[in-house]
Amino acid sequence: MGLQLRIGLFKKLDYKLLLKHFAGWVIFIIYEVSFARFSIGAFAPLQNYICYYGLNVLLFYFNAHVVLPFAIKSGRSYLVIPVMMILELFIYLVLKYALDTVLAFSIDKIPSQTVYIKTLLLPNIYRGISFLGCSSLYLAILRVLMFRNRVHNTETIQLKTLKEKAELERNLAEAMNAYLQQQISPHLLFNTLTFIHNTYYKQSREASQCVLLLVDIMRFSLEEVSISGKTQLAKEVEQIQNFIELNQLRFDYELYIDFQVAGDMERAQIIPLILLTLTENIFKHGYMKKKEGEAKLHITINAQNELRFVSWNLKKHQPEKKRLRSIGIKNVIKRLDYSYQHHYKLNIRDEEDSFGVELMMQL
């Protein structure tokens, strides 16, 4: 504690603090010198003031920042403090006697030891005890201020923690409410789509099949993923097949697309909807009614768990503004950057009449 106190003091020393201490000592010294002047009617030589007050200041700070912190840290302060202060007082008296002798020698008025003991010993003891007492009081006030500051900082941190906790609980409650609301809406939609399928199955099997495929895709998009945020690659490929089948039903199987899958899709995992979004981009912006311009969609994975997704399609003729509104590819890139960083490579070939994507990634 003493060492920390000293280090903390030196770290926090600044010009304002030094000025306050200096001003305090100046006021104290002026008061004492003025009182002595009016009492005995004369001033002492300047070197006397410098030496004596220098010794007093040294005793004050040495006791406050060295001796007392060491004694408090020792664990037996009730014994160590009195012993150390008596030792300090003894050293102070020795130094004071040495100064008295040196300063008196300079003016050829060296007092005898008997005279010194009778006239100066008790005042010097009183002087030393006074500075030791003031120094102890100074340290006590300093420690109280430091304790109050520490308590204030602790309370501030606690209040900040409580505030952050309250905000987290409020955000959690809002997220839970939003999650429950999102659950209610899809369930209502699923139930409605199931009702439509059961009602119109006999009238149009194709339309009912479209409803079932759509429900399956929607369930996959809302399905909870693992802690890693990934799902089985085989499930993603299955939904791509459903999406292709759904669009074929929409256009009465007049779409030409070469869809190929190769490799073990069961053991690999991927963040969901990446490949499905790229596939959806083919049907949204591609023209697939020409057999000569057959779209291509190939998905392969090798033994090293390296995935390769390749697609190509002719473009539909549509306004440029409508093309710019598409944000599917941008979202895919953001998600790949977040989840795979440098473990993927995405090449996009956007030509005048065709569009191609090649995605290679380490799963």
mmCIF file of C-alpha atoms in Angstrom:
data_model
loop_
_atom_site.group_PDB
_atom_site.id
_atom_site.type_symbol
_atom_site.label_atom_id
_atom_site.label_comp_id
_atom_site.label_asym_id
_atom_site.label_seq_id
_atom_site.Cartn_x
_atom_site.Cartn_y
_atom_site.Cartn_z
ATOM 1 C CA MET A 1 0.000 0.000 0.000
ATOM 2 C CA GLY A 2 2.834 2.402 0.897
ATOM 3 C CA LEU A 3 4.736 1.733 -2.315
ATOM 4 C CA GLN A 4 1.542 2.082 -4.358
ATOM 5 C CA LEU A 5 0.748 5.313 -2.545
ATOM 6 C CA ARG A 6 4.156 6.779 -3.340
ATOM 7 C CA ILE A 7 4.052 5.666 -6.947
ATOM 8 C CA GLY A 8 0.518 7.018 -7.285
ATOM 9 C CA LEU A 9 1.579 10.332 -5.789
ATOM 10 C CA PHE A 10 4.541 10.780 -8.144
ATOM 11 C CA LYS A 11 2.419 9.819 -11.130
ATOM 12 C CA LYS A 12 -0.228 12.373 -10.233
ATOM 13 C CA LEU A 13 2.194 15.201 -9.365
ATOM 14 C CA ASP A 14 1.587 18.183 -11.573
ATOM 15 C CA TYR A 15 2.363 21.852 -11.520
ATOM 16 C CA LYS A 16 -0.898 22.755 -9.795
ATOM 17 C CA LEU A 17 -0.272 20.309 -6.957
ATOM 18 C CA LEU A 18 3.346 21.451 -6.553
ATOM 19 C CA LEU A 19 2.176 25.045 -6.511
ATOM 20 C CA LYS A 20 -0.358 24.278 -3.764
ATOM 21 C CA HIS A 21 2.261 22.587 -1.590
ATOM 22 C CA PHE A 22 4.754 25.372 -2.219
ATOM 23 C CA ALA A 23 2.189 28.051 -1.414
ATOM 24 C CA GLY A 24 1.250 26.257 1.809
ATOM 25 C CA TRP A 25 4.833 26.113 3.021
ATOM 26 C CA VAL A 26 5.455 29.740 2.035
ATOM 27 C CA ILE A 27 2.424 30.896 4.050
ATOM 28 C CA PHE A 28 3.483 28.781 7.040
ATOM 29 C CA ILE A 29 7.088 30.023 6.961
ATOM 30 C CA ILE A 30 6.048 33.677 6.555
ATOM 31 C CA TYR A 31 3.697 33.296 9.538
ATOM 32 C CA GLU A 32 6.409 31.790 11.761
ATOM 33 C CA VAL A 33 9.125 34.234 10.683
ATOM 34 C CA SER A 34 6.808 37.210 11.176
ATOM 35 C CA PHE A 35 5.778 35.945 14.616
ATOM 36 C CA ALA A 36 9.427 35.501 15.599
ATOM 37 C CA ARG A 37 10.249 38.973 14.282
ATOM 38 C CA PHE A 38 7.595 40.630 16.436
ATOM 39 C CA SER A 39 8.577 38.483 19.434
ATOM 40 C CA ILE A 40 12.344 39.038 19.482
ATOM 41 C CA GLY A 41 12.556 42.097 17.237
ATOM 42 C CA ALA A 42 15.059 40.675 14.724
ATOM 43 C CA PHE A 43 15.429 38.330 11.769
ATOM 44 C CA ALA A 44 17.835 35.383 11.655
ATOM 45 C CA PRO A 45 20.306 34.989 8.781
ATOM 46 C CA LEU A 46 18.796 33.652 5.544
ATOM 47 C CA GLN A 47 20.884 30.443 5.594
ATOM 48 C CA ASN A 48 19.348 29.585 8.977
ATOM 49 C CA TYR A 49 15.823 29.651 7.518
ATOM 50 C CA ILE A 50 16.881 27.595 4.503
ATOM 51 C CA CYS A 51 18.600 24.907 6.592
ATOM 52 C CA TYR A 52 16.078 24.602 9.404
ATOM 53 C CA TYR A 53 12.943 24.712 7.272
ATOM 54 C CA GLY A 54 14.574 22.395 4.760
ATOM 55 C CA LEU A 55 15.090 19.858 7.567
ATOM 56 C CA ASN A 56 11.494 20.300 8.738
ATOM 57 C CA VAL A 57 10.070 19.831 5.237
ATOM 58 C CA LEU A 58 12.250 16.750 4.746
ATOM 59 C CA LEU A 59 10.987 15.268 8.036
ATOM 60 C CA PHE A 60 7.371 16.025 7.071
ATOM 61 C CA TYR A 61 7.405 14.295 3.681
ATOM 62 C CA PHE A 62 9.764 11.468 4.656
ATOM 63 C CA ASN A 63 7.456 10.511 7.503
ATOM 64 C CA ALA A 64 4.297 10.796 5.389
ATOM 65 C CA HIS A 65 5.436 9.007 2.237
ATOM 66 C CA VAL A 66 8.133 6.593 3.436
ATOM 67 C CA VAL A 67 8.012 5.711 7.120
ATOM 68 C CA LEU A 68 4.249 5.568 7.785
ATOM 69 C CA PRO A 69 3.326 3.674 4.579
ATOM 70 C CA PHE A 70 6.071 1.144 5.342
ATOM 71 C CA ALA A 71 4.863 0.769 8.929
ATOM 72 C CA ILE A 72 1.227 0.349 7.853
ATOM 73 C CA LYS A 73 2.208 -2.270 5.312
ATOM 74 C CA SER A 74 4.237 -4.237 7.859
ATOM 75 C CA GLY A 75 1.115 -5.734 9.481
ATOM 76 C CA ARG A 76 2.033 -4.662 13.020
ATOM 77 C CA SER A 77 1.593 -0.950 12.658
ATOM 78 C CA TYR A 78 0.620 -0.478 16.321
ATOM 79 C CA LEU A 79 4.214 -1.439 17.235
ATOM 80 C CA VAL A 80 6.177 -0.341 14.200
ATOM 81 C CA ILE A 81 4.766 3.195 13.961
ATOM 82 C CA PRO A 82 5.819 4.320 17.492
ATOM 83 C CA VAL A 83 9.269 2.745 17.149
ATOM 84 C CA MET A 84 9.852 4.285 13.697
ATOM 85 C CA MET A 85 8.641 7.710 14.798
ATOM 86 C CA ILE A 86 10.905 7.669 17.865
ATOM 87 C CA LEU A 87 13.813 6.720 15.615
ATOM 88 C CA GLU A 88 12.862 9.528 13.218
ATOM 89 C CA LEU A 89 12.725 11.999 16.105
ATOM 90 C CA PHE A 90 16.151 10.897 17.300
ATOM 91 C CA ILE A 91 17.673 11.319 13.820
ATOM 92 C CA TYR A 92 15.948 14.693 13.532
ATOM 93 C CA LEU A 93 17.476 15.857 16.821
ATOM 94 C CA VAL A 94 20.921 14.703 15.731
ATOM 95 C CA LEU A 95 20.647 16.551 12.426
ATOM 96 C CA LYS A 96 19.228 19.599 14.162
ATOM 97 C CA TYR A 97 22.145 19.627 16.614
ATOM 98 C CA ALA A 98 24.580 19.316 13.717
ATOM 99 C CA LEU A 99 22.943 22.263 11.966
ATOM 100 C CA ASP A 100 22.958 24.326 15.147
ATOM 101 C CA THR A 101 26.643 23.609 15.597
ATOM 102 C CA VAL A 102 27.582 24.402 11.988
ATOM 103 C CA LEU A 103 25.525 27.605 11.859
ATOM 104 C CA ALA A 104 26.734 28.749 15.269
ATOM 105 C CA PHE A 105 30.347 27.989 14.293
ATOM 106 C CA SER A 106 30.022 30.338 11.332
ATOM 107 C CA ILE A 107 29.411 33.183 13.761
ATOM 108 C CA ASP A 108 31.713 31.927 16.544
ATOM 109 C CA LYS A 109 28.867 31.346 19.030
ATOM 110 C CA ILE A 110 28.944 27.610 19.590
ATOM 111 C CA PRO A 111 26.897 26.764 22.735
ATOM 112 C CA SER A 112 28.141 24.186 25.200
ATOM 113 C CA GLN A 113 26.328 20.874 25.408
ATOM 114 C CA THR A 114 24.926 21.807 28.814
ATOM 115 C CA VAL A 115 23.496 25.047 27.511
ATOM 116 C CA TYR A 116 22.180 23.288 24.408
ATOM 117 C CA ILE A 117 20.391 20.650 26.475
ATOM 118 C CA LYS A 118 18.859 23.190 28.818
ATOM 119 C CA THR A 119 17.766 25.734 26.235
ATOM 120 C CA LEU A 120 17.280 23.964 22.890
ATOM 121 C CA LEU A 121 16.645 20.255 23.456
ATOM 122 C CA LEU A 122 13.026 20.511 24.621
ATOM 123 C CA PRO A 123 12.049 23.053 21.929
ATOM 124 C CA ASN A 124 13.646 20.846 19.279
ATOM 125 C CA ILE A 125 11.806 17.762 20.606
ATOM 126 C CA TYR A 126 8.553 19.707 20.568
ATOM 127 C CA ARG A 127 9.331 20.962 17.058
ATOM 128 C CA GLY A 128 10.042 17.485 15.774
ATOM 129 C CA ILE A 129 6.923 15.989 17.374
ATOM 130 C CA SER A 130 4.814 18.812 15.873
ATOM 131 C CA PHE A 131 6.024 18.118 12.350
ATOM 132 C CA LEU A 132 5.636 14.363 12.825
ATOM 133 C CA GLY A 133 2.069 14.914 14.023
ATOM 134 C CA CYS A 134 1.218 17.259 11.152
ATOM 135 C CA SER A 135 2.787 14.787 8.719
ATOM 136 C CA SER A 136 0.688 11.925 10.149
ATOM 137 C CA LEU A 137 -2.456 14.059 9.866
ATOM 138 C CA TYR A 138 -1.544 14.955 6.292
ATOM 139 C CA LEU A 139 -1.172 11.269 5.378
ATOM 140 C CA ALA A 140 -4.462 10.409 7.098
ATOM 141 C CA ILE A 141 -6.296 13.091 5.101
ATOM 142 C CA LEU A 142 -4.585 11.949 1.909
ATOM 143 C CA ARG A 143 -5.625 8.328 2.513
ATOM 144 C CA VAL A 144 -9.213 9.364 3.273
ATOM 145 C CA LEU A 145 -9.370 11.334 0.031
ATOM 146 C CA MET A 146 -7.899 8.422 -1.892
ATOM 147 C CA PHE A 147 -10.397 6.039 -0.268
ATOM 148 C CA ARG A 148 -13.312 8.344 -1.099
ATOM 149 C CA ASN A 149 -12.083 8.639 -4.672
ATOM 150 C CA ARG A 150 -11.778 4.849 -4.913
ATOM 151 C CA VAL A 151 -15.288 4.389 -3.505
ATOM 152 C CA HIS A 152 -16.613 6.974 -5.949
ATOM 153 C CA ASN A 153 -14.935 5.225 -8.886
ATOM 154 C CA THR A 154 -16.261 1.851 -7.705
ATOM 155 C CA GLU A 155 -19.780 3.212 -7.375
ATOM 156 C CA THR A 156 -19.499 4.821 -10.814
ATOM 157 C CA ILE A 157 -18.396 1.500 -12.333
ATOM 158 C CA GLN A 158 -21.210 -0.329 -10.539
ATOM 159 C CA LEU A 159 -23.780 2.181 -11.778
ATOM 160 C CA LYS A 160 -22.411 1.896 -15.299
ATOM 161 C CA THR A 161 -22.541 -1.910 -15.059
ATOM 162 C CA LEU A 162 -26.108 -1.811 -13.777
ATOM 163 C CA LYS A 163 -27.066 0.560 -16.586
ATOM 164 C CA GLU A 164 -25.486 -1.692 -19.202
ATOM 165 C CA LYS A 165 -27.169 -4.722 -17.619
ATOM 166 C CA ALA A 166 -30.539 -2.972 -17.718
ATOM 167 C CA GLU A 167 -30.000 -2.044 -21.372
ATOM 168 C CA LEU A 168 -29.017 -5.629 -22.193
ATOM 169 C CA GLU A 169 -32.102 -6.962 -20.425
ATOM 170 C CA ARG A 170 -34.278 -4.473 -22.282
ATOM 171 C CA ASN A 171 -32.676 -5.369 -25.616
ATOM 172 C CA LEU A 172 -33.079 -9.060 -24.794
ATOM 173 C CA ALA A 173 -36.751 -8.548 -24.009
ATOM 174 C CA GLU A 174 -37.239 -6.637 -27.272
ATOM 175 C CA ALA A 175 -35.381 -9.351 -29.185
ATOM 176 C CA MET A 176 -37.493 -12.061 -27.553
ATOM 177 C CA ASN A 177 -40.688 -10.195 -28.422
ATOM 178 C CA ALA A 178 -39.507 -9.710 -32.005
ATOM 179 C CA TYR A 179 -38.537 -13.376 -32.214
ATOM 180 C CA LEU A 180 -41.953 -14.471 -30.942
ATOM 181 C CA GLN A 181 -43.672 -12.136 -33.395
ATOM 182 C CA GLN A 182 -41.582 -13.523 -36.244
ATOM 183 C CA GLN A 183 -42.516 -17.023 -35.161
ATOM 184 C CA ILE A 184 -46.219 -16.232 -35.128
ATOM 185 C CA SER A 185 -46.259 -14.789 -38.665
ATOM 186 C CA PRO A 186 -44.520 -17.761 -40.385
ATOM 187 C CA HIS A 187 -46.705 -20.251 -38.517
ATOM 188 C CA LEU A 188 -49.824 -18.449 -39.702
ATOM 189 C CA LEU A 189 -48.431 -18.428 -43.235
ATOM 190 C CA PHE A 190 -47.484 -22.132 -43.083
ATOM 191 C CA ASN A 191 -50.930 -23.060 -41.817
ATOM 192 C CA THR A 192 -52.558 -20.986 -44.549
ATOM 193 C CA LEU A 193 -50.407 -22.535 -47.271
ATOM 194 C CA THR A 194 -51.157 -26.015 -45.928
ATOM 195 C CA PHE A 195 -54.864 -25.211 -46.044
ATOM 196 C CA ILE A 196 -54.525 -24.028 -49.663
ATOM 197 C CA HIS A 197 -52.664 -27.223 -50.571
ATOM 198 C CA ASN A 198 -55.292 -29.468 -48.961
ATOM 199 C CA THR A 199 -58.171 -27.512 -50.509
ATOM 200 C CA TYR A 200 -56.923 -27.311 -54.103
ATOM 201 C CA TYR A 201 -54.942 -30.527 -54.347
ATOM 202 C CA LYS A 202 -57.664 -32.246 -56.414
ATOM 203 C CA GLN A 203 -58.156 -29.283 -58.759
ATOM 204 C CA SER A 204 -54.467 -28.635 -59.499
ATOM 205 C CA ARG A 205 -51.725 -30.936 -58.358
ATOM 206 C CA GLU A 206 -49.082 -28.682 -59.903
ATOM 207 C CA ALA A 207 -50.232 -25.664 -57.897
ATOM 208 C CA SER A 208 -50.425 -27.727 -54.718
ATOM 209 C CA GLN A 209 -46.908 -29.045 -55.378
ATOM 210 C CA CYS A 210 -45.682 -25.444 -55.750
ATOM 211 C CA VAL A 211 -47.193 -24.626 -52.363
ATOM 212 C CA LEU A 212 -45.433 -27.573 -50.709
ATOM 213 C CA LEU A 213 -42.079 -26.662 -52.259
ATOM 214 C CA LEU A 214 -42.490 -23.065 -51.142
ATOM 215 C CA VAL A 215 -43.327 -24.159 -47.587
ATOM 216 C CA ASP A 216 -40.261 -26.401 -47.509
ATOM 217 C CA ILE A 217 -37.975 -23.580 -48.674
ATOM 218 C CA MET A 218 -39.448 -21.154 -46.175
ATOM 219 C CA ARG A 219 -39.044 -23.614 -43.309
ATOM 220 C CA PHE A 220 -35.386 -24.060 -44.240
ATOM 221 C CA SER A 221 -34.798 -20.287 -44.272
ATOM 222 C CA LEU A 222 -36.280 -20.013 -40.768
ATOM 223 C CA GLU A 223 -34.675 -23.148 -39.400
ATOM 224 C CA GLU A 224 -32.402 -22.750 -36.371
ATOM 225 C CA VAL A 225 -28.739 -23.346 -37.149
ATOM 226 C CA SER A 226 -25.944 -24.732 -34.965
ATOM 227 C CA ILE A 227 -23.847 -22.647 -32.570
ATOM 228 C CA SER A 228 -21.344 -22.091 -35.384
ATOM 229 C CA GLY A 229 -24.113 -20.547 -37.502
ATOM 230 C CA LYS A 230 -23.866 -23.283 -40.135
ATOM 231 C CA THR A 231 -26.181 -25.913 -41.544
ATOM 232 C CA GLN A 232 -25.626 -29.171 -43.401
ATOM 233 C CA LEU A 233 -24.607 -28.631 -47.017
ATOM 234 C CA ALA A 234 -26.950 -31.416 -48.130
ATOM 235 C CA LYS A 235 -29.927 -29.430 -46.776
ATOM 236 C CA GLU A 236 -28.879 -26.346 -48.722
ATOM 237 C CA VAL A 237 -28.545 -28.396 -51.929
ATOM 238 C CA GLU A 238 -31.952 -29.975 -51.278
ATOM 239 C CA GLN A 239 -33.554 -26.537 -51.107
ATOM 240 C CA ILE A 240 -31.802 -25.564 -54.345
ATOM 241 C CA GLN A 241 -33.423 -28.597 -55.960
ATOM 242 C CA ASN A 242 -36.791 -27.542 -54.515
ATOM 243 C CA PHE A 243 -36.284 -24.010 -55.822
ATOM 244 C CA ILE A 244 -35.456 -25.261 -59.306
ATOM 245 C CA GLU A 245 -38.488 -27.583 -59.257
ATOM 246 C CA LEU A 246 -40.714 -24.736 -58.073
ATOM 247 C CA ASN A 247 -39.650 -22.508 -60.952
ATOM 248 C CA GLN A 248 -40.007 -25.335 -63.454
ATOM 249 C CA LEU A 249 -43.599 -25.785 -62.268
ATOM 250 C CA ARG A 250 -44.201 -22.055 -62.613
ATOM 251 C CA PHE A 251 -43.099 -22.087 -66.254
ATOM 252 C CA ASP A 252 -44.530 -25.502 -67.150
ATOM 253 C CA TYR A 253 -41.054 -27.052 -67.438
ATOM 254 C CA GLU A 254 -40.013 -24.683 -70.217
ATOM 255 C CA LEU A 255 -36.789 -23.636 -68.482
ATOM 256 C CA TYR A 256 -33.469 -25.101 -69.591
ATOM 257 C CA ILE A 257 -30.897 -25.538 -66.831
ATOM 258 C CA ASP A 258 -28.041 -28.010 -66.459
ATOM 259 C CA PHE A 259 -28.002 -28.801 -62.722
ATOM 260 C CA GLN A 260 -25.247 -31.120 -61.470
ATOM 261 C CA VAL A 261 -24.142 -32.095 -57.948
ATOM 262 C CA ALA A 262 -21.007 -34.108 -57.146
ATOM 263 C CA GLY A 263 -19.286 -35.083 -53.889
ATOM 264 C CA ASP A 264 -20.250 -35.985 -50.334
ATOM 265 C CA MET A 265 -22.681 -33.271 -49.268
ATOM 266 C CA GLU A 266 -23.674 -34.950 -46.017
ATOM 267 C CA ARG A 267 -20.542 -34.323 -43.940
ATOM 268 C CA ALA A 268 -19.902 -30.710 -44.954
ATOM 269 C CA GLN A 269 -21.472 -27.631 -43.327
ATOM 270 C CA ILE A 270 -22.021 -24.118 -44.662
ATOM 271 C CA ILE A 271 -23.702 -20.911 -43.546
ATOM 272 C CA PRO A 272 -27.276 -21.161 -44.869
ATOM 273 C CA LEU A 273 -28.821 -19.429 -47.897
ATOM 274 C CA ILE A 274 -25.510 -18.543 -49.572
ATOM 275 C CA LEU A 275 -25.838 -20.984 -52.458
ATOM 276 C CA LEU A 276 -29.629 -20.612 -52.512
ATOM 277 C CA THR A 277 -29.297 -16.839 -52.954
ATOM 278 C CA LEU A 278 -26.873 -17.297 -55.863
ATOM 279 C CA THR A 279 -29.288 -19.801 -57.409
ATOM 280 C CA GLU A 280 -32.212 -17.428 -56.949
ATOM 281 C CA ASN A 281 -30.209 -14.792 -58.819
ATOM 282 C CA ILE A 282 -30.186 -17.053 -61.887
ATOM 283 C CA PHE A 283 -33.984 -17.282 -62.032
ATOM 284 C CA LYS A 284 -34.523 -13.628 -61.125
ATOM 285 C CA HIS A 285 -32.278 -12.111 -63.799
ATOM 286 C CA GLY A 286 -31.631 -15.030 -66.183
ATOM 287 C CA TYR A 287 -33.283 -15.999 -69.452
ATOM 288 C CA MET A 288 -33.596 -19.801 -69.671
ATOM 289 C CA LYS A 289 -36.168 -20.444 -72.372
ATOM 290 C CA LYS A 290 -33.607 -21.055 -75.124
ATOM 291 C CA LYS A 291 -32.125 -24.526 -75.285
ATOM 292 C CA GLU A 292 -29.047 -23.127 -77.008
ATOM 293 C CA GLY A 293 -28.520 -20.769 -74.038
ATOM 294 C CA GLU A 294 -29.057 -23.401 -71.374
ATOM 295 C CA ALA A 295 -28.201 -22.140 -67.884
ATOM 296 C CA LYS A 296 -25.581 -24.056 -65.887
ATOM 297 C CA LEU A 297 -25.461 -24.748 -62.169
ATOM 298 C CA HIS A 298 -22.737 -27.121 -60.933
ATOM 299 C CA ILE A 299 -21.975 -27.791 -57.268
ATOM 300 C CA THR A 300 -19.028 -30.008 -56.315
ATOM 301 C CA ILE A 301 -17.109 -30.750 -53.136
ATOM 302 C CA ASN A 302 -13.872 -32.726 -52.918
ATOM 303 C CA ALA A 303 -12.253 -34.859 -50.211
ATOM 304 C CA GLN A 304 -10.458 -31.771 -48.765
ATOM 305 C CA ASN A 305 -13.863 -30.157 -48.059
ATOM 306 C CA GLU A 306 -13.359 -27.580 -50.821
ATOM 307 C CA LEU A 307 -16.616 -26.405 -52.351
ATOM 308 C CA ARG A 308 -16.953 -25.168 -55.923
ATOM 309 C CA PHE A 309 -20.142 -23.457 -57.089
ATOM 310 C CA VAL A 310 -20.350 -22.472 -60.762
ATOM 311 C CA SER A 311 -23.322 -20.837 -62.501
ATOM 312 C CA TRP A 312 -23.894 -19.228 -65.882
ATOM 313 C CA ASN A 313 -26.987 -17.840 -67.573
ATOM 314 C CA LEU A 314 -28.165 -15.517 -70.276
ATOM 315 C CA LYS A 315 -29.542 -12.193 -69.103
ATOM 316 C CA LYS A 316 -33.102 -11.015 -69.325
ATOM 317 C CA HIS A 317 -33.674 -7.718 -71.071
ATOM 318 C CA GLN A 318 -34.693 -5.439 -68.235
ATOM 319 C CA PRO A 319 -34.194 -1.772 -67.271
ATOM 320 C CA GLU A 320 -30.817 -0.865 -65.794
ATOM 321 C CA LYS A 321 -32.435 0.608 -62.658
ATOM 322 C CA LYS A 322 -34.101 -2.684 -61.870
ATOM 323 C CA ARG A 323 -30.757 -4.469 -62.108
ATOM 324 C CA LEU A 324 -29.128 -2.059 -59.725
ATOM 325 C CA ARG A 325 -31.785 -2.719 -57.095
ATOM 326 C CA SER A 326 -30.610 -6.304 -56.660
ATOM 327 C CA ILE A 327 -28.732 -6.619 -53.362
ATOM 328 C CA GLY A 328 -28.560 -10.421 -53.156
ATOM 329 C CA ILE A 329 -24.953 -10.668 -54.385
ATOM 330 C CA LYS A 330 -23.825 -7.829 -52.085
ATOM 331 C CA ASN A 331 -25.333 -9.557 -49.059
ATOM 332 C CA VAL A 332 -23.662 -12.827 -50.059
ATOM 333 C CA ILE A 333 -20.257 -11.098 -50.222
ATOM 334 C CA LYS A 334 -20.772 -9.491 -46.798
ATOM 335 C CA ARG A 335 -21.701 -12.811 -45.219
ATOM 336 C CA LEU A 336 -18.751 -14.583 -46.863
ATOM 337 C CA ASP A 337 -16.372 -11.873 -45.628
ATOM 338 C CA TYR A 338 -17.722 -12.221 -42.103
ATOM 339 C CA SER A 339 -17.757 -16.038 -41.903
ATOM 340 C CA TYR A 340 -14.918 -17.153 -44.192
ATOM 341 C CA GLN A 341 -12.686 -14.079 -44.613
ATOM 342 C CA HIS A 342 -9.665 -15.245 -46.673
ATOM 343 C CA HIS A 343 -10.932 -18.813 -47.113
ATOM 344 C CA TYR A 344 -13.044 -18.148 -50.181
ATOM 345 C CA LYS A 345 -12.725 -16.752 -53.687
ATOM 346 C CA LEU A 346 -15.632 -15.289 -55.627
ATOM 347 C CA ASN A 347 -15.367 -14.478 -59.330
ATOM 348 C CA ILE A 348 -18.235 -12.695 -61.078
ATOM 349 C CA ARG A 349 -18.347 -12.362 -64.858
ATOM 350 C CA ASP A 350 -20.939 -9.738 -65.689
ATOM 351 C CA GLU A 351 -20.998 -9.459 -69.484
ATOM 352 C CA GLU A 352 -23.413 -7.698 -71.782
ATOM 353 C CA ASP A 353 -25.643 -10.725 -72.494
ATOM 354 C CA SER A 354 -24.615 -13.225 -69.822
ATOM 355 C CA PHE A 355 -23.792 -13.513 -66.158
ATOM 356 C CA GLY A 356 -21.501 -16.051 -64.477
ATOM 357 C CA VAL A 357 -20.474 -16.802 -60.921
ATOM 358 C CA GLU A 358 -17.684 -19.014 -59.638
ATOM 359 C CA LEU A 359 -17.416 -19.485 -55.873
ATOM 360 C CA MET A 360 -14.629 -21.566 -54.335
ATOM 361 C CA MET A 361 -14.448 -21.900 -50.578
ATOM 362 C CA GLN A 362 -12.924 -24.021 -47.852
ATOM 363 C CA LEU A 363 -15.688 -25.352 -45.628
#
